[in-house]
Short mmCIF file of C-alpha atoms and ligand atoms in Angstrom, two decimals:
data_model
loop_
_atom_site.label_atom_id
_atom_site.label_comp_id
_atom_site.label_asym_id
_atom_site.label_seq_id
_atom_site.Cartn_x
_atom_site.Cartn_y
_atom_site.Cartn_z
CA MET A 27 120.58 -215.42 182.50
CA SER A 28 117.80 -217.42 184.11
CA GLU A 29 114.51 -217.75 182.26
CA LEU A 30 112.36 -214.63 182.37
CA TRP A 31 109.59 -216.32 184.34
CA GLN A 32 112.04 -216.98 187.17
CA LEU A 33 112.88 -213.32 187.71
CA SER A 34 112.00 -211.50 190.90
CA VAL A 35 110.36 -208.06 190.67
CA THR A 36 113.65 -206.40 191.55
CA GLN A 37 115.58 -208.32 188.88
CA ALA A 38 112.94 -207.81 186.18
CA SER A 39 112.66 -204.14 187.01
CA GLN A 40 116.41 -203.69 186.58
CA LEU A 41 116.44 -205.51 183.24
CA LEU A 42 113.51 -203.42 182.02
CA ALA A 43 115.20 -200.21 183.08
CA ASP A 44 118.42 -201.27 181.32
CA ARG A 45 116.37 -202.15 178.19
CA GLU A 46 117.77 -205.69 178.32
CA ILE A 47 114.21 -206.97 178.05
CA SER A 48 110.82 -205.46 177.24
CA SER A 49 107.64 -205.85 179.24
CA VAL A 50 106.01 -207.40 176.17
CA GLU A 51 108.69 -210.13 176.12
CA LEU A 52 108.42 -210.69 179.85
CA THR A 53 104.61 -210.81 179.70
CA GLU A 54 104.59 -213.22 176.73
CA CYS A 55 107.01 -215.47 178.58
CA LEU A 56 104.77 -215.55 181.67
CA LEU A 57 101.63 -216.16 179.61
CA GLN A 58 103.47 -219.06 177.96
CA ARG A 59 104.50 -220.36 181.38
CA ILE A 60 100.86 -220.24 182.48
CA ALA A 61 99.86 -222.14 179.33
CA ASP A 62 102.59 -224.71 180.03
CA VAL A 63 102.07 -225.45 183.72
CA ASP A 64 98.76 -224.13 185.01
CA GLY A 65 96.92 -227.11 183.56
CA ARG A 66 98.56 -229.07 186.37
CA LEU A 67 98.10 -226.48 189.14
CA SER A 68 94.92 -224.49 188.41
CA SER A 69 96.16 -221.34 190.10
CA TYR A 70 94.23 -218.98 187.80
CA ILE A 71 90.46 -218.59 187.56
CA THR A 72 90.79 -216.09 184.70
CA VAL A 73 93.81 -215.40 182.50
CA THR A 74 93.66 -211.94 180.92
CA GLY A 75 96.03 -212.39 177.99
CA ASP A 76 94.72 -209.48 175.90
CA VAL A 77 94.64 -207.05 178.81
CA ALA A 78 98.16 -208.13 179.76
CA ARG A 79 99.57 -207.63 176.24
CA GLN A 80 97.98 -204.18 175.99
CA GLN A 81 99.26 -203.12 179.40
CA ALA A 82 102.72 -204.45 178.60
CA GLU A 83 102.88 -202.32 175.44
CA MET A 84 101.82 -199.28 177.43
CA ALA A 85 104.45 -200.07 180.04
CA ASP A 86 107.16 -200.32 177.39
CA ARG A 87 106.18 -196.89 176.10
CA ARG A 88 106.38 -195.49 179.62
CA ILE A 89 109.79 -197.03 180.15
CA ALA A 90 110.99 -195.61 176.85
CA ALA A 91 109.72 -192.19 177.92
CA GLY A 92 111.65 -192.45 181.18
CA GLU A 93 108.42 -192.42 183.23
CA ALA A 94 108.72 -195.85 184.81
CA GLY A 95 108.43 -196.85 188.46
CA PRO A 96 109.78 -200.08 189.97
CA LEU A 97 106.59 -202.00 189.08
CA THR A 98 106.10 -200.66 185.55
CA GLY A 99 105.87 -203.58 183.16
CA ILE A 100 105.93 -206.24 185.89
CA PRO A 101 103.36 -209.05 185.39
CA MET A 102 101.19 -209.89 188.38
CA GLN A 103 98.28 -212.02 189.48
CA ILE A 104 95.43 -210.57 191.59
CA LYS A 105 93.41 -212.73 193.98
CA ASP A 106 89.86 -213.01 192.70
CA LEU A 107 88.50 -211.36 195.86
CA LEU A 108 89.80 -207.96 194.67
CA CYS A 109 87.76 -205.98 192.16
CA THR A 110 89.35 -205.47 188.76
CA GLY A 111 87.47 -203.06 186.49
CA GLY A 112 86.29 -204.78 183.31
CA VAL A 113 87.71 -208.14 184.41
CA PRO A 114 85.57 -210.85 186.09
CA THR A 115 85.86 -210.97 189.87
CA THR A 116 84.22 -214.18 191.05
CA CYS A 117 85.44 -214.55 194.64
CA ALA A 118 85.58 -218.24 193.61
CA SER A 119 81.84 -218.34 194.18
CA ARG A 120 78.95 -219.35 191.94
CA MET A 121 77.24 -216.30 193.40
CA LEU A 122 79.58 -213.97 191.50
CA ALA A 123 80.59 -216.26 188.62
CA GLU A 124 79.38 -213.66 186.09
CA TYR A 125 80.27 -210.51 188.01
CA VAL A 126 82.39 -207.92 186.22
CA PRO A 127 83.13 -204.89 188.40
CA VAL A 128 83.14 -201.45 186.84
CA TYR A 129 85.96 -200.26 189.09
CA ASP A 130 89.32 -201.33 190.49
CA ALA A 131 89.99 -202.00 194.16
CA THR A 132 92.23 -199.20 195.41
CA ALA A 133 95.22 -201.54 195.78
CA VAL A 134 94.70 -202.83 192.23
CA GLY A 135 94.23 -199.30 190.85
CA ARG A 136 97.46 -198.15 192.46
CA LEU A 137 99.35 -201.01 190.82
CA ARG A 138 97.68 -200.24 187.51
CA GLU A 139 98.75 -196.59 187.83
CA GLN A 140 102.31 -197.79 188.41
CA GLY A 141 102.08 -199.73 185.17
CA ALA A 142 102.01 -203.27 186.56
CA VAL A 143 100.61 -205.82 184.10
CA LEU A 144 97.55 -207.93 184.97
CA LEU A 145 98.02 -211.58 183.98
CA GLY A 146 94.78 -212.71 185.56
CA LYS A 147 92.84 -213.54 188.69
CA GLY A 148 93.92 -216.02 191.33
CA ASN A 149 91.99 -219.01 192.60
CA MET A 150 91.03 -219.02 196.27
CA ASP A 151 88.64 -220.42 198.83
CA GLU A 152 85.15 -219.04 198.22
CA PHE A 153 85.02 -215.48 199.61
CA GLY A 154 88.30 -216.21 201.42
CA MET A 155 86.79 -218.83 203.69
CA GLY A 156 89.19 -221.70 203.99
CA SER A 157 92.80 -222.75 204.41
CA SER A 158 93.43 -224.96 201.39
CA THR A 159 91.79 -223.45 198.26
CA GLU A 160 89.63 -226.58 198.19
CA ASN A 161 86.58 -224.39 198.91
CA SER A 162 86.76 -222.74 195.49
CA ALA A 163 83.44 -223.28 193.71
CA PHE A 164 85.37 -224.00 190.49
CA PHE A 165 88.37 -226.26 191.17
CA PRO A 166 91.07 -226.79 193.80
CA THR A 167 94.58 -225.41 193.24
CA ARG A 168 97.51 -227.80 193.62
CA ASN A 169 100.79 -227.24 195.40
CA PRO A 170 103.67 -226.79 192.91
CA TRP A 171 106.01 -228.75 195.23
CA ASP A 172 103.71 -231.77 195.22
CA VAL A 173 100.53 -231.71 193.16
CA GLU A 174 98.84 -234.14 195.53
CA LYS A 175 99.07 -231.52 198.30
CA VAL A 176 97.06 -228.34 198.89
CA PRO A 177 98.75 -224.97 198.31
CA GLY A 178 97.21 -223.56 201.49
CA GLY A 179 94.54 -220.89 201.45
CA SER A 180 92.65 -218.89 201.00
CA SER A 181 95.12 -217.13 198.62
CA GLY A 182 96.31 -220.53 197.36
CA GLY A 183 96.19 -219.59 193.69
CA SER A 184 98.39 -216.57 194.35
CA ALA A 185 101.01 -218.52 196.31
CA ALA A 186 101.09 -221.37 193.77
CA ALA A 187 101.39 -218.95 190.83
CA VAL A 188 104.33 -217.08 192.37
CA ALA A 189 106.06 -220.32 193.41
CA ALA A 190 105.64 -221.84 189.94
CA GLY A 191 106.83 -218.75 188.05
CA MET A 192 103.40 -217.88 186.66
CA ALA A 193 103.51 -214.32 188.06
CA ALA A 194 106.35 -212.13 189.32
CA PHE A 195 104.16 -211.33 192.30
CA ALA A 196 100.55 -211.50 193.45
CA LEU A 197 98.16 -209.58 195.64
CA GLY A 198 96.38 -211.69 198.21
CA THR A 199 94.23 -210.97 201.22
CA ASP A 200 94.61 -212.10 204.81
CA THR A 201 91.72 -212.32 207.28
CA GLY A 202 93.13 -215.07 209.49
CA GLY A 203 96.27 -216.17 207.66
CA SER A 204 95.32 -216.29 203.99
CA ILE A 205 98.51 -214.63 202.74
CA ARG A 206 100.98 -216.09 205.23
CA GLN A 207 99.80 -219.69 205.33
CA PRO A 208 99.75 -220.30 201.54
CA ALA A 209 103.06 -218.40 201.28
CA SER A 210 104.45 -220.82 203.86
CA PHE A 211 103.01 -223.92 202.11
CA CYS A 212 104.36 -222.85 198.70
CA GLY A 213 107.73 -221.41 199.74
CA VAL A 214 107.17 -217.76 198.82
CA THR A 215 107.41 -214.56 200.87
CA GLY A 216 104.12 -213.05 202.03
CA LEU A 217 103.26 -209.92 203.97
CA LYS A 218 100.05 -209.13 205.81
CA PRO A 219 100.24 -205.41 206.59
CA THR A 220 98.85 -203.69 209.68
CA TYR A 221 95.06 -203.47 209.63
CA GLY A 222 94.27 -200.27 207.72
CA ARG A 223 97.72 -199.87 206.13
CA VAL A 224 96.27 -200.85 202.74
CA SER A 225 92.81 -199.72 201.68
CA ARG A 226 90.10 -202.36 201.63
CA TYR A 227 88.05 -200.45 199.07
CA GLY A 228 87.13 -202.89 196.33
CA LEU A 229 88.16 -205.89 198.40
CA VAL A 230 85.01 -207.99 198.59
CA ALA A 231 84.28 -208.11 202.31
CA TYR A 232 84.60 -211.31 204.32
CA ALA A 233 85.23 -210.07 207.89
CA SER A 234 85.70 -206.32 207.73
CA SER A 235 87.51 -205.83 211.04
CA LEU A 236 90.11 -208.47 210.07
CA ASP A 237 90.55 -208.26 206.27
CA GLN A 238 93.77 -206.84 204.86
CA VAL A 239 95.41 -206.80 201.40
CA GLY A 240 99.08 -207.66 200.91
CA PRO A 241 101.75 -209.02 198.56
CA LEU A 242 103.03 -212.53 197.86
CA ALA A 243 106.39 -212.42 196.13
CA ARG A 244 109.81 -214.03 195.79
CA ASP A 245 111.48 -212.11 198.60
CA ALA A 246 111.24 -209.31 201.15
CA ALA A 247 112.78 -206.73 198.81
CA ASP A 248 109.97 -207.37 196.31
CA CYS A 249 107.34 -207.18 199.07
CA ALA A 250 108.76 -203.77 200.03
CA LEU A 251 108.25 -202.43 196.50
CA ILE A 252 104.72 -203.75 196.26
CA LEU A 253 103.68 -202.51 199.70
CA GLN A 254 105.10 -199.10 198.78
CA ALA A 255 102.76 -198.95 195.82
CA ILE A 256 99.57 -200.06 197.57
CA ALA A 257 99.88 -198.62 201.12
CA GLY A 258 98.48 -195.34 202.34
CA HIS A 259 95.29 -193.52 203.14
CA ASP A 260 92.28 -193.79 200.87
CA SER A 261 89.23 -191.57 201.21
CA HIS A 262 87.09 -194.54 200.06
CA ASP A 263 88.01 -196.57 203.16
CA ALA A 264 87.46 -194.85 206.49
CA THR A 265 89.53 -197.51 208.27
CA SER A 266 92.59 -196.88 206.12
CA LEU A 267 95.34 -195.28 208.19
CA PRO A 268 96.40 -191.67 207.63
CA ASP A 269 99.98 -192.35 208.80
CA PRO A 270 102.64 -191.46 206.23
CA VAL A 271 104.06 -194.38 204.24
CA PRO A 272 107.80 -194.79 204.88
CA ASP A 273 110.29 -195.70 202.16
CA TYR A 274 110.24 -199.46 202.66
CA ALA A 275 113.02 -200.31 200.19
CA ALA A 276 115.33 -197.71 201.75
CA GLY A 277 114.81 -199.37 205.14
CA LEU A 278 116.37 -202.64 203.98
CA ASN A 279 119.86 -202.40 205.43
CA GLY A 280 120.05 -206.09 206.35
CA ASP A 281 121.23 -205.32 209.87
CA VAL A 282 119.52 -207.03 212.79
CA THR A 283 122.28 -206.54 215.33
CA GLY A 284 120.88 -206.00 218.80
CA LEU A 285 117.27 -206.44 217.66
CA ARG A 286 115.26 -208.17 220.39
CA LEU A 287 113.21 -211.05 218.97
CA GLY A 288 110.62 -212.77 221.15
CA VAL A 289 109.76 -216.43 220.76
CA PRO A 290 106.21 -217.02 222.02
CA GLN A 291 106.26 -220.38 223.77
CA GLU A 292 102.54 -220.91 223.00
CA TYR A 293 103.38 -221.07 219.29
CA PHE A 294 105.35 -224.27 219.76
CA GLY A 295 102.54 -226.28 221.32
CA GLU A 296 101.30 -229.81 220.85
CA GLY A 297 100.06 -230.86 217.43
CA MET A 298 103.09 -229.24 215.87
CA ASP A 299 104.99 -231.21 213.29
CA ALA A 300 108.49 -232.17 214.49
CA GLY A 301 109.99 -231.20 211.14
CA VAL A 302 108.37 -227.76 211.26
CA ARG A 303 109.60 -227.24 214.80
CA ALA A 304 113.18 -228.17 213.88
CA THR A 305 113.17 -225.99 210.76
CA VAL A 306 111.75 -222.93 212.50
CA THR A 307 114.11 -223.38 215.45
CA SER A 308 117.13 -223.43 213.18
CA ALA A 309 115.88 -220.28 211.41
CA ILE A 310 115.69 -218.56 214.79
CA ASP A 311 119.25 -219.74 215.53
CA GLN A 312 120.31 -218.23 212.23
CA LEU A 313 118.80 -214.86 213.21
CA ALA A 314 120.71 -215.10 216.50
CA ALA A 315 123.89 -215.77 214.53
CA LEU A 316 123.15 -212.59 212.57
CA GLY A 317 123.21 -210.62 215.81
CA ALA A 318 119.61 -210.63 217.02
CA GLU A 319 118.90 -211.23 220.70
CA ILE A 320 116.44 -214.08 221.19
CA ARG A 321 114.10 -214.07 224.20
CA GLU A 322 111.41 -216.50 225.31
CA ILE A 323 108.13 -214.71 225.82
CA SER A 324 104.55 -215.67 226.57
CA LEU A 325 101.24 -214.77 224.91
CA PRO A 326 98.98 -216.46 227.47
CA THR A 327 95.61 -215.93 225.73
CA THR A 328 96.77 -217.63 222.50
CA GLU A 329 94.70 -220.70 223.31
CA TYR A 330 91.48 -218.67 223.01
CA ALA A 331 92.34 -217.07 219.68
CA LEU A 332 90.88 -219.79 217.48
CA ALA A 333 87.51 -219.76 219.25
CA CYS A 334 87.49 -215.96 219.31
CA TYR A 335 88.23 -215.76 215.58
CA TYR A 336 85.62 -218.34 214.68
CA ILE A 337 82.94 -216.24 216.40
CA ILE A 338 84.00 -212.83 215.10
CA ALA A 339 84.84 -213.77 211.50
CA PRO A 340 81.61 -215.72 210.84
CA SER A 341 79.56 -213.00 212.59
CA GLU A 342 80.95 -210.33 210.29
CA CYS A 343 80.64 -212.69 207.32
CA SER A 344 76.95 -213.33 208.03
CA ALA A 345 76.32 -209.58 207.92
CA ASN A 346 78.53 -208.92 204.89
CA LEU A 347 77.13 -211.75 202.81
CA ALA A 348 73.52 -210.72 203.41
CA ARG A 349 73.91 -208.52 200.32
CA TYR A 350 73.83 -211.54 197.98
CA ASP A 351 70.07 -211.79 197.64
CA GLY A 352 69.73 -212.37 193.90
CA VAL A 353 68.22 -208.91 193.44
CA LYS A 354 70.96 -206.30 193.33
CA TYR A 355 73.66 -208.22 191.47
CA GLY A 356 75.23 -211.62 191.08
CA TYR A 357 73.55 -214.98 190.67
CA SER A 358 69.78 -214.91 190.77
CA HIS A 359 67.57 -217.97 190.98
CA ARG A 360 64.10 -216.75 190.09
CA GLY A 361 61.14 -218.69 188.73
CA GLU A 362 58.24 -220.07 190.72
CA GLY A 363 57.25 -218.53 194.01
CA ASP A 364 57.61 -215.14 195.62
CA MET A 365 60.59 -212.92 196.36
CA TRP A 366 61.48 -214.78 199.55
CA GLU A 367 61.58 -218.13 197.83
CA ALA A 368 63.75 -216.70 195.04
CA MET A 369 66.13 -215.31 197.64
CA GLU A 370 66.30 -218.62 199.44
CA ARG A 371 67.01 -220.54 196.24
CA THR A 372 69.61 -217.98 195.18
CA ARG A 373 71.54 -218.39 198.41
CA GLN A 374 71.03 -222.14 198.48
CA HIS A 375 72.55 -222.63 195.02
CA GLY A 376 74.88 -219.63 194.97
CA PHE A 377 76.90 -220.38 198.11
CA GLY A 378 79.09 -223.41 198.79
CA PRO A 379 78.88 -225.50 201.98
CA GLU A 380 81.65 -223.73 203.92
CA VAL A 381 80.20 -220.28 203.24
CA LYS A 382 76.79 -221.49 204.42
CA ARG A 383 78.37 -222.95 207.54
CA ARG A 384 79.98 -219.60 208.34
CA ILE A 385 76.78 -217.65 207.72
CA MET A 386 74.86 -219.97 210.03
CA LEU A 387 77.53 -219.83 212.72
CA GLY A 388 77.60 -216.04 212.54
CA ALA A 389 73.85 -215.57 212.45
CA PHE A 390 73.61 -217.80 215.50
CA ALA A 391 76.33 -215.97 217.42
CA LEU A 392 74.63 -212.64 216.72
CA SER A 393 71.08 -213.71 217.44
CA SER A 394 69.21 -212.30 220.39
CA GLY A 395 69.77 -214.29 223.53
CA TYR A 396 73.15 -215.55 222.29
CA TYR A 397 74.80 -212.28 221.44
CA ASP A 398 76.23 -211.68 224.93
CA ALA A 399 77.36 -215.24 225.38
CA TYR A 400 79.20 -215.42 222.06
CA TYR A 401 79.84 -212.25 220.11
CA HIS A 402 80.21 -209.91 223.06
CA LYS A 403 82.42 -212.41 224.90
CA ALA A 404 84.57 -212.86 221.79
CA GLN A 405 85.07 -209.10 221.58
CA GLN A 406 86.28 -209.11 225.19
CA VAL A 407 88.69 -211.93 224.43
CA ARG A 408 89.86 -209.93 221.43
CA THR A 409 90.92 -207.14 223.79
CA LEU A 410 92.87 -209.61 225.93
CA ILE A 411 94.68 -211.02 222.90
CA ARG A 412 95.57 -207.53 221.75
CA GLU A 413 96.87 -206.69 225.24
CA ASP A 414 99.05 -209.81 225.20
CA PHE A 415 100.83 -208.50 222.13
CA THR A 416 101.11 -204.96 223.50
CA ARG A 417 102.76 -206.31 226.63
CA ALA A 418 105.11 -208.50 224.60
CA PHE A 419 106.21 -205.56 222.47
CA GLU A 420 107.24 -203.63 225.56
CA GLY A 421 110.18 -206.04 225.85
CA VAL A 422 110.93 -207.12 222.27
CA ASP A 423 111.03 -205.54 218.82
CA ALA A 424 109.36 -208.37 216.93
CA LEU A 425 108.21 -211.95 217.38
CA VAL A 426 109.43 -215.04 215.56
CA ALA A 427 107.26 -218.15 215.27
CA PRO A 428 106.05 -220.78 212.86
CA VAL A 429 103.35 -219.77 210.36
CA SER A 430 101.58 -223.09 210.55
CA PRO A 431 102.04 -226.13 212.79
CA ILE A 432 102.19 -228.37 209.71
CA VAL A 433 103.39 -228.40 206.10
CA ALA A 434 101.08 -228.68 203.09
CA PHE A 435 98.68 -231.60 203.59
CA PRO A 436 97.11 -233.99 201.05
CA ILE A 437 94.18 -232.71 199.00
CA GLY A 438 90.97 -234.01 200.58
CA GLU A 439 92.54 -234.85 203.95
CA ARG A 440 90.70 -232.23 205.99
CA THR A 441 87.62 -231.33 203.93
CA ASP A 442 85.29 -233.48 206.05
CA ASP A 443 86.42 -232.05 209.34
CA PRO A 444 86.03 -228.26 209.56
CA VAL A 445 87.62 -227.97 213.00
CA ARG A 446 90.74 -229.80 211.83
CA MET A 447 90.88 -227.38 208.91
CA TYR A 448 90.45 -224.37 211.24
CA LEU A 449 93.31 -225.63 213.44
CA VAL A 450 95.78 -225.04 210.60
CA ASP A 451 95.43 -221.31 211.34
CA VAL A 452 96.18 -221.33 215.09
CA TYR A 453 99.41 -219.35 214.69
CA THR A 454 98.22 -216.87 212.09
CA LEU A 455 94.84 -215.63 213.26
CA PRO A 456 95.90 -213.98 216.57
CA VAL A 457 97.73 -211.42 214.41
CA ASN A 458 94.51 -210.47 212.59
CA ILE A 459 92.59 -210.30 215.85
CA ALA A 460 95.17 -207.75 217.05
CA GLY A 461 95.48 -205.98 213.67
CA LEU A 462 99.26 -206.44 213.53
CA PRO A 463 101.62 -206.75 210.56
CA ALA A 464 103.24 -210.14 209.96
CA MET A 465 105.23 -211.99 207.32
CA SER A 466 105.90 -215.51 206.16
CA VAL A 467 109.48 -216.12 205.10
CA PRO A 468 110.66 -219.42 203.54
CA CYS A 469 113.05 -221.03 206.05
CA GLY A 470 113.57 -224.61 204.91
CA PHE A 471 111.80 -227.86 204.15
CA SER A 472 110.17 -230.68 206.04
CA ASP A 473 109.32 -233.88 204.13
CA GLY A 474 110.30 -232.05 200.94
CA LEU A 475 107.69 -229.33 201.52
CA PRO A 476 108.39 -225.66 202.32
CA VAL A 477 108.21 -224.29 205.86
CA GLY A 478 107.57 -220.63 206.65
CA LEU A 479 109.00 -218.55 209.47
CA GLN A 480 106.51 -216.02 210.80
CA LEU A 481 107.67 -212.54 211.80
CA ILE A 482 105.17 -210.46 213.78
CA GLY A 483 105.60 -206.79 214.61
CA PRO A 484 103.84 -203.99 216.46
CA HIS A 485 101.40 -201.78 214.53
CA LEU A 486 102.97 -200.17 211.47
CA ALA A 487 106.32 -201.95 211.95
CA GLU A 488 106.30 -203.26 208.35
CA SER A 489 109.73 -201.70 207.71
CA ARG A 490 111.24 -203.59 210.62
CA LEU A 491 109.72 -206.92 209.56
CA LEU A 492 110.81 -206.45 205.97
CA ASN A 493 114.32 -205.72 207.14
CA ILE A 494 114.49 -208.79 209.38
CA ALA A 495 113.27 -210.91 206.47
CA HIS A 496 115.75 -209.24 204.16
CA ALA A 497 118.65 -209.87 206.55
CA TYR A 498 117.61 -213.51 206.78
CA GLN A 499 117.29 -213.82 203.00
CA GLN A 500 120.70 -212.31 202.44
CA ALA A 501 122.20 -214.99 204.66
CA THR A 502 120.14 -217.95 203.35
CA ASP A 503 118.85 -219.18 200.01
CA TRP A 504 115.58 -220.89 200.94
CA HIS A 505 113.60 -218.18 199.16
CA THR A 506 115.43 -218.89 195.89
CA GLN A 507 114.49 -222.59 195.80
CA ARG A 508 111.92 -223.37 193.14
CA PRO A 509 109.80 -226.48 192.61
CA ALA A 510 110.64 -228.71 189.63
CA LEU A 511 107.66 -228.72 187.31
N1 LIG B 616 91.37 -219.92 207.06
C1 LIG B 616 90.81 -218.77 207.72
C2 LIG B 616 89.33 -218.72 207.47
O1 LIG B 616 88.85 -219.58 206.82
C3 LIG B 616 91.45 -217.52 207.23
C4 LIG B 616 91.06 -217.18 205.85
C5 LIG B 616 91.56 -215.83 205.41
O2 LIG B 616 92.53 -215.28 205.96
N2 LIG B 616 90.86 -215.24 204.46
O3 LIG B 616 88.65 -217.87 207.91
#
């Protein structure tokens, strides 16, 4: 048997059900793994050893009583942007360094109800703003495949932890690529669900019309189990979808025969790494060999997506982050001067440089006289991007593309050039603009670093995407490769 920390959710769940292992053993093994390797990777902001041990004991009792679900007793990491009752939730920001929520985010609460075990909170870019986890106010996370490289972001801690065997799975969030891109950089499987499929209640808001919660795990079968647990309507989030949640695991038949897969030509543009192109192309060939029909398609407004996103996301961020004023909660820099000065100092010291940049960009785009030229125009472009996808899905069942034009880059390489950093997300953010579901599936290596294949589907087509990924993973073993640490 492989070491316990290497197990997928599906494997661990089976061993727990068969009483081959206990959740306490599994949890201790993962906590030990964190103690052994996280010093080199820094994927956790907080490790909740005591909470984990307690929850594992409870899970073992549930299993013994025959009341277990597929996630009962499975150790997980939660991105630090999701509220965990009684456990610090910092958003990787000095602003919330001391914040301990009194409630769970809905997605977290649903996992807790299932009996999943909380190992701790994942490092990330401050408030989710970034693509490399270098914007964490505390420390950068390192890529388990090469510690000199970034793990991607903003859910970099989550992707690194799953890749390095420091969690069986993680919950991340994706506003413009933050689940898929780190999943791609670290060689794990990530799913960004349809906007509204998973409740955003208790997810600290970055850009509310784009944010979505989803799993990072070893494979598509695991993602199906996790999505099953967290998806569905929530009366606390008016944008959560009322549509019934299908049985995702039951939909995994591994058959893609006759499925029409579109390859958007705009997603293979200039600036793309030759190794990434070759790897993704051969993954598409593999899907063809499995019986899928491959068609070239076009998403003509793709070139405007980056500009559109970087107006809408900062605009929403500037409104959402107005709540951090040093009065209601979080960091407060009082002392000399009046209320306004205290507020100014609080925001000056509480926020990092990228967050400030976004707030300024957004406040500018929304200000009177500029609103029509920027925000309103971006909303119109958003409609065009959405229509591109709608048209594409009239002729194909799903799209296949790279997740990122490049593989994991050296730490520090792009921190001085925000636009170069933003460009890393060109192939992921159109999906958020349109509110679609998408996955990152490990499909090979370039320069020794993992490459992700992106699958994009129409609204609520998570089952279809999971099944395509599952078919691919049954025929290949890229998702089983683990970094040597
Ligand atoms: N890198 C993108 C940004 O900085 C996306 C981040 C995310 O999905 N949270 O906005």
